[in-house]
CSV table of C-alpha atoms and ligand atoms in Angstrom, one decimal:
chain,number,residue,atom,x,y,z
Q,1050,UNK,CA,14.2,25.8,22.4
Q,1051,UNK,CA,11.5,23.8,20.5
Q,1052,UNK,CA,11.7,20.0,21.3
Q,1053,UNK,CA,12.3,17.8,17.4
Q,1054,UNK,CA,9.7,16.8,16.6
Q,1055,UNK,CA,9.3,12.7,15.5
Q,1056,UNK,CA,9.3,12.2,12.3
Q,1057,UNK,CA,6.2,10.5,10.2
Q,1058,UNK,CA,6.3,8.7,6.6
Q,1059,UNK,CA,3.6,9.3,4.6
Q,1060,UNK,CA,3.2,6.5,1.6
Q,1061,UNK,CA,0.7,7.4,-1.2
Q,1062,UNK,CA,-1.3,4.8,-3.0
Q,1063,UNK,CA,-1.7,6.2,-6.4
Q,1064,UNK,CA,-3.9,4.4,-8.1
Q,1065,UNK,CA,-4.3,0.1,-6.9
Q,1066,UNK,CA,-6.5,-2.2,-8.2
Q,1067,UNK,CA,-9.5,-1.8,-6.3
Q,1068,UNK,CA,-11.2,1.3,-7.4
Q,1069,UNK,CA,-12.2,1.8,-11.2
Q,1070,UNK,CA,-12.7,4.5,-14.0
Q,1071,UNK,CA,-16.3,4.7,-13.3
Q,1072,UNK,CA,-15.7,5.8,-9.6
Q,1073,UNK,CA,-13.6,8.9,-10.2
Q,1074,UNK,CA,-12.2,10.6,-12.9
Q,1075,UNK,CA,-9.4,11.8,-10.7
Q,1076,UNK,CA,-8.0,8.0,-10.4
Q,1077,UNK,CA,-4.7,8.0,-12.7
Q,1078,UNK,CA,-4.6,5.1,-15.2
Q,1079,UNK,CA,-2.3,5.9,-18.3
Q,1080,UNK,CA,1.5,5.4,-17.4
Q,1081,UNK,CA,1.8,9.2,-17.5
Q,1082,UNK,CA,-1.1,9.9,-15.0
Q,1083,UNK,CA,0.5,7.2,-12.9
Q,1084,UNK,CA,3.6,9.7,-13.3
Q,1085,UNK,CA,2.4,12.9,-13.0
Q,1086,UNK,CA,0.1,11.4,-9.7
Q,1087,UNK,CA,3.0,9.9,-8.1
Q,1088,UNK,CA,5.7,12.9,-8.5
Q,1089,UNK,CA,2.7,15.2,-7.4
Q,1090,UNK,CA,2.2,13.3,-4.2
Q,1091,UNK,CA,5.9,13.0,-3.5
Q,1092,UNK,CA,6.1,16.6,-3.4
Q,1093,UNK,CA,2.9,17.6,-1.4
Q,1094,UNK,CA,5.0,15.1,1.1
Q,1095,UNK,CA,4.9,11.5,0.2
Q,1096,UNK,CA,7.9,9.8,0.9
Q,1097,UNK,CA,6.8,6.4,-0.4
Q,1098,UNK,CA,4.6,6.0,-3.4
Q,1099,UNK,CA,3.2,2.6,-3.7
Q,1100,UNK,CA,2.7,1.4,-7.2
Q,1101,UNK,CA,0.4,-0.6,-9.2
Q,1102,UNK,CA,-0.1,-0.7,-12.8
Q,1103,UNK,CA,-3.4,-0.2,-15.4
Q,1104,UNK,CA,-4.3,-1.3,-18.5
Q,1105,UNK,CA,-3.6,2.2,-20.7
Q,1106,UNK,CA,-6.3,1.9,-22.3
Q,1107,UNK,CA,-9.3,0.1,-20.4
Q,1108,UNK,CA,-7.8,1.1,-16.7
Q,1109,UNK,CA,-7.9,-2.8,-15.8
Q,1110,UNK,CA,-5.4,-3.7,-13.4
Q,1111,UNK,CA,-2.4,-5.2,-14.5
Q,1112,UNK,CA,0.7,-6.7,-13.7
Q,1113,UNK,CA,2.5,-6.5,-16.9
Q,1114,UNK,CA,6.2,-5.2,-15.8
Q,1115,UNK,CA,5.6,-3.3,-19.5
Q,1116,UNK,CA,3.1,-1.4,-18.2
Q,1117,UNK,CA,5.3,-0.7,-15.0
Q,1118,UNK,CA,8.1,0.7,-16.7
Q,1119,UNK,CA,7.5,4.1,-18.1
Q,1120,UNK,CA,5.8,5.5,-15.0
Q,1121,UNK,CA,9.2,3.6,-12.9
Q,1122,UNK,CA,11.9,5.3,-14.8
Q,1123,UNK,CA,9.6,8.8,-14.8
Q,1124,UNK,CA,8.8,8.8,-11.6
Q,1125,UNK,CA,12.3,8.5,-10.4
Q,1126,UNK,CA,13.8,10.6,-13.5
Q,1127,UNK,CA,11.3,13.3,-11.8
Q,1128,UNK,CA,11.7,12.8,-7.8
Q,1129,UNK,CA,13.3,11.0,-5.4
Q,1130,UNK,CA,10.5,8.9,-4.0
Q,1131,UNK,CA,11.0,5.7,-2.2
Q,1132,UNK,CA,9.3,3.3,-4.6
Q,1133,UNK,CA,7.3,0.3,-3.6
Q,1134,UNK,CA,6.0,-1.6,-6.0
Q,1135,UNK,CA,3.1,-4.1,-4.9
Q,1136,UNK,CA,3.3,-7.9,-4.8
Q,1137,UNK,CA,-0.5,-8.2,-3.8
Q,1138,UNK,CA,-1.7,-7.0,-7.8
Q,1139,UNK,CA,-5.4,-8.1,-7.7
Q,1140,UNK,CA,-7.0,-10.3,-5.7
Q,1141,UNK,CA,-7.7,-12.6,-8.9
Q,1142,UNK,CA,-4.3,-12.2,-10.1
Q,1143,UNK,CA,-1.6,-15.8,-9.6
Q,1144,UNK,CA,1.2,-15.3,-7.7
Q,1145,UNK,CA,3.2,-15.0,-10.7
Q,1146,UNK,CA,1.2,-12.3,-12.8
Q,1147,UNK,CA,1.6,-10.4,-9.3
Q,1148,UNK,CA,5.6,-11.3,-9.0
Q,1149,UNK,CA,6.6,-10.2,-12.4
Q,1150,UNK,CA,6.6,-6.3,-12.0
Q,1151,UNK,CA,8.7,-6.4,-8.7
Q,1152,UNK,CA,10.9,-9.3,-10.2
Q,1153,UNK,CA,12.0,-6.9,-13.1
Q,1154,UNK,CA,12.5,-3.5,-11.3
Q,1155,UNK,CA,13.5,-4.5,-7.7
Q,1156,UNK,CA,12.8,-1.9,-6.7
Q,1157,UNK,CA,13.9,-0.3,-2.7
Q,1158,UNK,CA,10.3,-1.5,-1.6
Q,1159,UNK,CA,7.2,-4.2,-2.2
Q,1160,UNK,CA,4.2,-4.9,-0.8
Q,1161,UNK,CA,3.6,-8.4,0.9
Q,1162,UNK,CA,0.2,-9.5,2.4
Q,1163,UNK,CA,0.7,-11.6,5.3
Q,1164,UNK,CA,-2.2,-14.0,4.9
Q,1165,UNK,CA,-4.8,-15.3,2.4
Q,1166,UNK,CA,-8.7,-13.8,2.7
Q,1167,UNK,CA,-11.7,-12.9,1.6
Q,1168,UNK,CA,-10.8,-9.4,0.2
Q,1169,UNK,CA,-15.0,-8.1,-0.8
Q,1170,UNK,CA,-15.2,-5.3,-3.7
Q,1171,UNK,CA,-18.4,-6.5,-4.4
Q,1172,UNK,CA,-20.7,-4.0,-2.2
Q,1173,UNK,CA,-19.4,-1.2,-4.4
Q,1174,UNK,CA,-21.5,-2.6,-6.8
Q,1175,UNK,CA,-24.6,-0.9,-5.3
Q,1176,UNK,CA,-23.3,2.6,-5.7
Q,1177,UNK,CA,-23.8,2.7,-9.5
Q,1178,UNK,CA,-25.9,2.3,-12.2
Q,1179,UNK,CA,-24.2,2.7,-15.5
Q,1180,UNK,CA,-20.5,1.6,-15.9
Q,1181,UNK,CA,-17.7,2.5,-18.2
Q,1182,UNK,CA,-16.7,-0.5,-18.9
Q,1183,UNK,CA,-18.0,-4.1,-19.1
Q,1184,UNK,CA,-15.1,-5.3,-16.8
Q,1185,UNK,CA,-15.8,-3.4,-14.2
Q,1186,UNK,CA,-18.4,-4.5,-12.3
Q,1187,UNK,CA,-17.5,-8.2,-13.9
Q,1188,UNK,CA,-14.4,-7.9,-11.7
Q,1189,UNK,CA,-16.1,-6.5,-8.3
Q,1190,UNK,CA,-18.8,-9.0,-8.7
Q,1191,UNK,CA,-16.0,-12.2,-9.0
Q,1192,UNK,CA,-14.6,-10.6,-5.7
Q,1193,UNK,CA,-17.7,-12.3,-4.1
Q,1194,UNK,CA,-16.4,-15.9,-4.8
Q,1195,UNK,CA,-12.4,-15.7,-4.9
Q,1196,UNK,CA,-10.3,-15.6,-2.2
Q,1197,UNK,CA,-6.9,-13.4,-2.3
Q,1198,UNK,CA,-4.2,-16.3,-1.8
Q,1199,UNK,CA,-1.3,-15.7,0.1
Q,1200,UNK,CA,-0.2,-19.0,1.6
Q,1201,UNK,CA,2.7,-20.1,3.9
Q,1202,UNK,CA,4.4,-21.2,0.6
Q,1203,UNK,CA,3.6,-17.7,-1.2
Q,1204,UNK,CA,5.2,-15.4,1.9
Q,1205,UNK,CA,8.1,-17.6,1.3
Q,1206,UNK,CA,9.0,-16.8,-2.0
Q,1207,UNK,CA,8.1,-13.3,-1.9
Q,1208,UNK,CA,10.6,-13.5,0.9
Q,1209,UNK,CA,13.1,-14.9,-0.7
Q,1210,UNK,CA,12.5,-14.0,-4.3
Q,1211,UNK,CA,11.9,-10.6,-3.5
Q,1212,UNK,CA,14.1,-10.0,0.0
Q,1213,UNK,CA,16.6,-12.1,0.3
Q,1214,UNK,CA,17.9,-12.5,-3.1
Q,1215,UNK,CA,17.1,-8.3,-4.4
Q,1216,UNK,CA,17.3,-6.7,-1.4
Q,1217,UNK,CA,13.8,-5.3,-1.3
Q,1218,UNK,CA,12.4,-4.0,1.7
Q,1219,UNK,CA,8.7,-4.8,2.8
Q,1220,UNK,CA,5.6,-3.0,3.8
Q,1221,UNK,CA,3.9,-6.4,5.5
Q,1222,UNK,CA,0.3,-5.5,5.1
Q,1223,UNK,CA,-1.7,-7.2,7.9
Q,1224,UNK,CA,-5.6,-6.8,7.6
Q,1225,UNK,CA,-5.9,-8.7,10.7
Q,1226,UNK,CA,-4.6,-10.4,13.9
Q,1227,UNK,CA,-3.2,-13.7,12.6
Q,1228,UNK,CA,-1.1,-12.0,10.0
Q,1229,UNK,CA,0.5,-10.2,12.8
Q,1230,UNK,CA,0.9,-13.7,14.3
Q,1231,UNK,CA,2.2,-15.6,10.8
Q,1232,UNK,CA,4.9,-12.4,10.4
Q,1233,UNK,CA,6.3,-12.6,14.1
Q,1234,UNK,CA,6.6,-16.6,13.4
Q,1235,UNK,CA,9.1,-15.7,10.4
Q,1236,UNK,CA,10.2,-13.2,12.7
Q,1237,UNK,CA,11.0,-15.9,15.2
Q,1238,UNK,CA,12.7,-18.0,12.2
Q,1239,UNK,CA,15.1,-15.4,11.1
Q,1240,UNK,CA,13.4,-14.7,7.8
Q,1241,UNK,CA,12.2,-11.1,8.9
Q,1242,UNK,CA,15.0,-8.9,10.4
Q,1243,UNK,CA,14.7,-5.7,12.1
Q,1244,UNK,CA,13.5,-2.7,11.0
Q,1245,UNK,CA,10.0,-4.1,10.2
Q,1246,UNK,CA,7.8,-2.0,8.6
Q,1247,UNK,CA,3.8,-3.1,9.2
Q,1248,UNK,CA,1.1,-1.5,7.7
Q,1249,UNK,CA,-2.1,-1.7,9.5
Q,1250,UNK,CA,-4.7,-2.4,7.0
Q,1251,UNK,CA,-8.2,-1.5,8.3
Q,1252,UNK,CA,-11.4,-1.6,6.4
Q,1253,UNK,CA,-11.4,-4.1,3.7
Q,1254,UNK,CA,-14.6,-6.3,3.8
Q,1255,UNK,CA,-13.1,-9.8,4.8
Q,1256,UNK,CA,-10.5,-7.8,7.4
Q,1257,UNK,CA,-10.6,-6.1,10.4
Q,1258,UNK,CA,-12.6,-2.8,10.3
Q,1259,UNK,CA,-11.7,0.6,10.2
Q,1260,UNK,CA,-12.2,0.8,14.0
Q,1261,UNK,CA,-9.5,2.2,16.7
Q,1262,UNK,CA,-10.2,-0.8,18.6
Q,1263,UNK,CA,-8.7,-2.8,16.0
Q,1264,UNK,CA,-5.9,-0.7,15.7
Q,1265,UNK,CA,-5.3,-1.1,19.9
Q,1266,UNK,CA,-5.4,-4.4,19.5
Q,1267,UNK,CA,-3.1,-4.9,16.7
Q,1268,UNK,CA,-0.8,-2.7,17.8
Q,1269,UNK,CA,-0.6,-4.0,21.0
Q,1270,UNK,CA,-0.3,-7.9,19.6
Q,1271,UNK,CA,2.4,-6.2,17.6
Q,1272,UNK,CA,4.2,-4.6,20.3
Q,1273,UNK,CA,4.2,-8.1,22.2
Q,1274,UNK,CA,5.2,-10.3,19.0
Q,1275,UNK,CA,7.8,-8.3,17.8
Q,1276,UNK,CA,9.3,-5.3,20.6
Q,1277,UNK,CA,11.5,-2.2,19.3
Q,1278,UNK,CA,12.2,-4.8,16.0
Q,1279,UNK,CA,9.3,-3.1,14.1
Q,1280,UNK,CA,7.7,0.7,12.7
Q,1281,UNK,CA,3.9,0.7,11.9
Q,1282,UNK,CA,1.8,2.6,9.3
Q,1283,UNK,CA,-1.9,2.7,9.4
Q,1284,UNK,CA,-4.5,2.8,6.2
Q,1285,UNK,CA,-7.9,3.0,6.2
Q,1286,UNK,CA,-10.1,1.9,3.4
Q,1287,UNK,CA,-12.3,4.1,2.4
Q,1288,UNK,CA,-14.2,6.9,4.0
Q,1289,UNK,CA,-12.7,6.2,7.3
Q,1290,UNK,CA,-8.8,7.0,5.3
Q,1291,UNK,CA,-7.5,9.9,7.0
Q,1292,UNK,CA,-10.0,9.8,10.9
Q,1293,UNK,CA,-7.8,6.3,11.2
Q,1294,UNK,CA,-4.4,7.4,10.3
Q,1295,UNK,CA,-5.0,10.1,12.0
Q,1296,UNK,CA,-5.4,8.0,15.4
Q,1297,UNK,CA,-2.4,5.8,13.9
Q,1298,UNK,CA,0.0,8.8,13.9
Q,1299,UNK,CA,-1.2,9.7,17.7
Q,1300,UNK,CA,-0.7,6.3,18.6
Q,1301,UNK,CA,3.2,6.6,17.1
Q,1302,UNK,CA,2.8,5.3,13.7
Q,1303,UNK,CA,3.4,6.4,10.6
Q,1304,UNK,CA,0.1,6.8,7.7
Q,1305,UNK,CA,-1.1,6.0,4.4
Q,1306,UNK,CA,-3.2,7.7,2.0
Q,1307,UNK,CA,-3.9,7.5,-1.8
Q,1308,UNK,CA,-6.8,6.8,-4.3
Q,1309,UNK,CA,-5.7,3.0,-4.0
Q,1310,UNK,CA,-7.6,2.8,-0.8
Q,1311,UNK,CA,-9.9,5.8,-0.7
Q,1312,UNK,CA,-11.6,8.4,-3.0
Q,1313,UNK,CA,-13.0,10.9,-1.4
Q,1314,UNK,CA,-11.7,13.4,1.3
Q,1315,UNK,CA,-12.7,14.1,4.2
Q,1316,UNK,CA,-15.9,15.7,4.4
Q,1317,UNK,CA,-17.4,13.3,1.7
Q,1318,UNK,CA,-16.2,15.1,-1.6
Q,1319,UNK,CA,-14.1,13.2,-4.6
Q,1320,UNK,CA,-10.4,13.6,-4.1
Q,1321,UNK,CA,-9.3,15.7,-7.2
Q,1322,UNK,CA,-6.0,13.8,-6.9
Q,1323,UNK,CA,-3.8,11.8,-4.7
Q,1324,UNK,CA,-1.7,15.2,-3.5
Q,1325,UNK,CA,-4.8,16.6,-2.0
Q,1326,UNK,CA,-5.1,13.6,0.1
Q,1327,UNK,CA,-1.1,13.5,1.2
Q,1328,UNK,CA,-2.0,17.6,2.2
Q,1329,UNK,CA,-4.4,17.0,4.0
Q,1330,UNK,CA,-3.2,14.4,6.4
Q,1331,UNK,CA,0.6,16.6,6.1
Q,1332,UNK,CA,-1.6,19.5,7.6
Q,1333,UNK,CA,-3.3,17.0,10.0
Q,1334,UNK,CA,0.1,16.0,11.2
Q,1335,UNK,CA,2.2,19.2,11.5
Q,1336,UNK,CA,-1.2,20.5,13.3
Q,1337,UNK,CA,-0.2,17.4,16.1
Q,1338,UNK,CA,3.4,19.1,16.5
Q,1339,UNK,CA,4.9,16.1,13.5
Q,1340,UNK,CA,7.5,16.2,11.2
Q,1341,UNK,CA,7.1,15.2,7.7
Q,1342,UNK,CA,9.7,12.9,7.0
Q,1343,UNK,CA,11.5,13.1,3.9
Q,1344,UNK,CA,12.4,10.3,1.4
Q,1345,UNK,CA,16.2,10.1,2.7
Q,1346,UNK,CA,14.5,9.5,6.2
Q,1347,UNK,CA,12.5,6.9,5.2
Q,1348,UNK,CA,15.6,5.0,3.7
Q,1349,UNK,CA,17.4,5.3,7.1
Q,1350,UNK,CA,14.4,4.7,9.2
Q,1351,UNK,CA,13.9,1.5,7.2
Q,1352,UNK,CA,16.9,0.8,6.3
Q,1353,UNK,CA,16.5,0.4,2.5
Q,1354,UNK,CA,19.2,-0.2,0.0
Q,1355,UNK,CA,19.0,3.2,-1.9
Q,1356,UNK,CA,17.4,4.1,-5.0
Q,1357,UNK,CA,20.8,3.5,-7.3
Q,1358,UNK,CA,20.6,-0.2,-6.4
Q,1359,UNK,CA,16.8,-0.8,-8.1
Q,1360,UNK,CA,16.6,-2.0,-11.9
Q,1361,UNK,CA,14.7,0.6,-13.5
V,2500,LIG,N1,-5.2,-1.7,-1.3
V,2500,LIG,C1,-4.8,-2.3,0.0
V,2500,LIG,C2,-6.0,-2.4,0.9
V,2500,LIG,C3,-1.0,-4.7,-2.1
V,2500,LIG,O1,-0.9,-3.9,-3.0
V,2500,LIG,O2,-0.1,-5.6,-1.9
V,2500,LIG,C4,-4.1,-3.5,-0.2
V,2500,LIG,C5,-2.8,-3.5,-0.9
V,2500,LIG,C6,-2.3,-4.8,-1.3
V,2500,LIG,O3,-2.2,-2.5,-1.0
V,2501,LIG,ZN1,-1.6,-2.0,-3.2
């Protein structure tokens, strides 16, 4: 008889805040591409979809629970997703532009970074010549002198605003080894209960890179810190995307993928769309002798609250 295989969550990024229009045609901006992305993701295997919002009509990213709303109420009139809506917004974005979105849906899942850093879009600058729009290389260029602030004070009250008081359940997203360090000291205080859920984020310029060295030694810091109290996910930024969750899902993790963090597939090529990037790593993983797990196995591998207790 064949042995069960473990199970693996696969979140897609549909669209984030770092990539813009001029990049790829195939990243979805409009609340109905946002839609159409997300419940196509979901059902090449996508579990979790995590959310940002765009400007409709420039693609800027934005924070305005307005623009949220639509793709929300579609996406989960359409699937049954896990939906995690990010707290991190943009890196130039306050705290409480970034707040407002999650604040209004609570949803099942946000994002929370675990630290404050340099977070570089800048070198993408060099890539091209002729933009879409104005903002766009106004907004990688300010990513050279602004820091993405998430202080002691900030982790607090996303903890409170957005844990204890709505129930949400958090991907931590740790670029390096001190926010591994800051998350098992609220760990230690009681603010973080069991199951955590870490996502590995490798890449970003300002971060650890994309390297399975990093991902050893996070992992291992991780396994110290905080025992059988937490799950892992791994992302990689950029061209390394699906090589390093790849290695993530070896090492017992589960993976991200999405156009939020990279837009190209594997053998250089434009993603057409965030589906072909959730096959592709589905294939990877059912190749290694995985399961794909579903969305009703991420809720009781992480515990969530269930998609009838969110606002939207
Ligand atoms: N795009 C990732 C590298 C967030 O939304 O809170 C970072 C991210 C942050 O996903
Ligand atoms: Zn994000």
């Amino acid at each position: 008889m064949a042995r069960e295989a473990r199970k693996v969550i696969i979140t897609c990024a549909v669209t984030g805040s770092i990539h813009t229009p001029t990049m790829s045609e195939h990243l979805p901006l409009t609340p109905q591409q946002i839609a159409d992305a997300s419940v196509a993701a979901a059902e090449a295997g996508a579990a979790i979809i995590h959310l940002h919002a765009r400007d409709p009509q420039s693609g800027f990213p934005s924070a305005d629970p307005a623009h949220f709303e639509p793709f929300l109420k579609e996406i989960k009139a359409r699937s049954d997703a896990v939906v995690n809506i990010s707290t991190g917004g943009s890196s130039v974005m306050s705290l409480e532009t970034r707040l407002a979105p999650a604040l209004a849906a609570e949803p099942e899942m946000c994002s929370l970074n675990m630290g404050s850093m340099n977070f570089g879009t800048f070198p993408l600058l060099d890539r091209y010549s002729e933009w879409k729009h104005n903002w766009e290389p106004e907004l990688l260029a300010k990513t050279r002198s602004t820091i993405f602030k998430n202080s002691f004070a900030d982790i607090e009250t996303i903890l409170e605003e957005l844990g204890e008081k709505r129930g949400a359940h958090f991907e931590f997203e740790c670029y390096d080894i001190g926010h591994v360090e800051t998350l098992a000291y609220y760990f230690r205080q009681g603010r973080i209960k069991a199951p955590i859920y870490v996502q590995f984020v490798l890449g970003v310029l300002g971060g650890a890179g994309a390297t399975v060295e990093n991902l050893v030694h996070l992992k291992n810091r991780a396994d110290q810190l905080l025992g059988d109290a937490y799950r892992f996910s791994v992302l990689g930024a950029g061209a390394r995307q699906l090589p390093i969750a790849t290695v993530g899902a070896i090492m017992g993790g589960h993976v991200r993928v999405g156009l939020e963090d990279s837009l190209i597939m594997p053998d250089g090529s434009l993603a057409t769309s965030n589906a072909d990037q959730v096959a592709a790593i589905r294939t990877i993983l059912e190749q290694l002798g995985l399961a794909i797990a579903t969305p009703d196995d991420a809720r009781e591998m992480l515990a969530l609250k269930g998609r009838e207790a969110v606002a939207f």
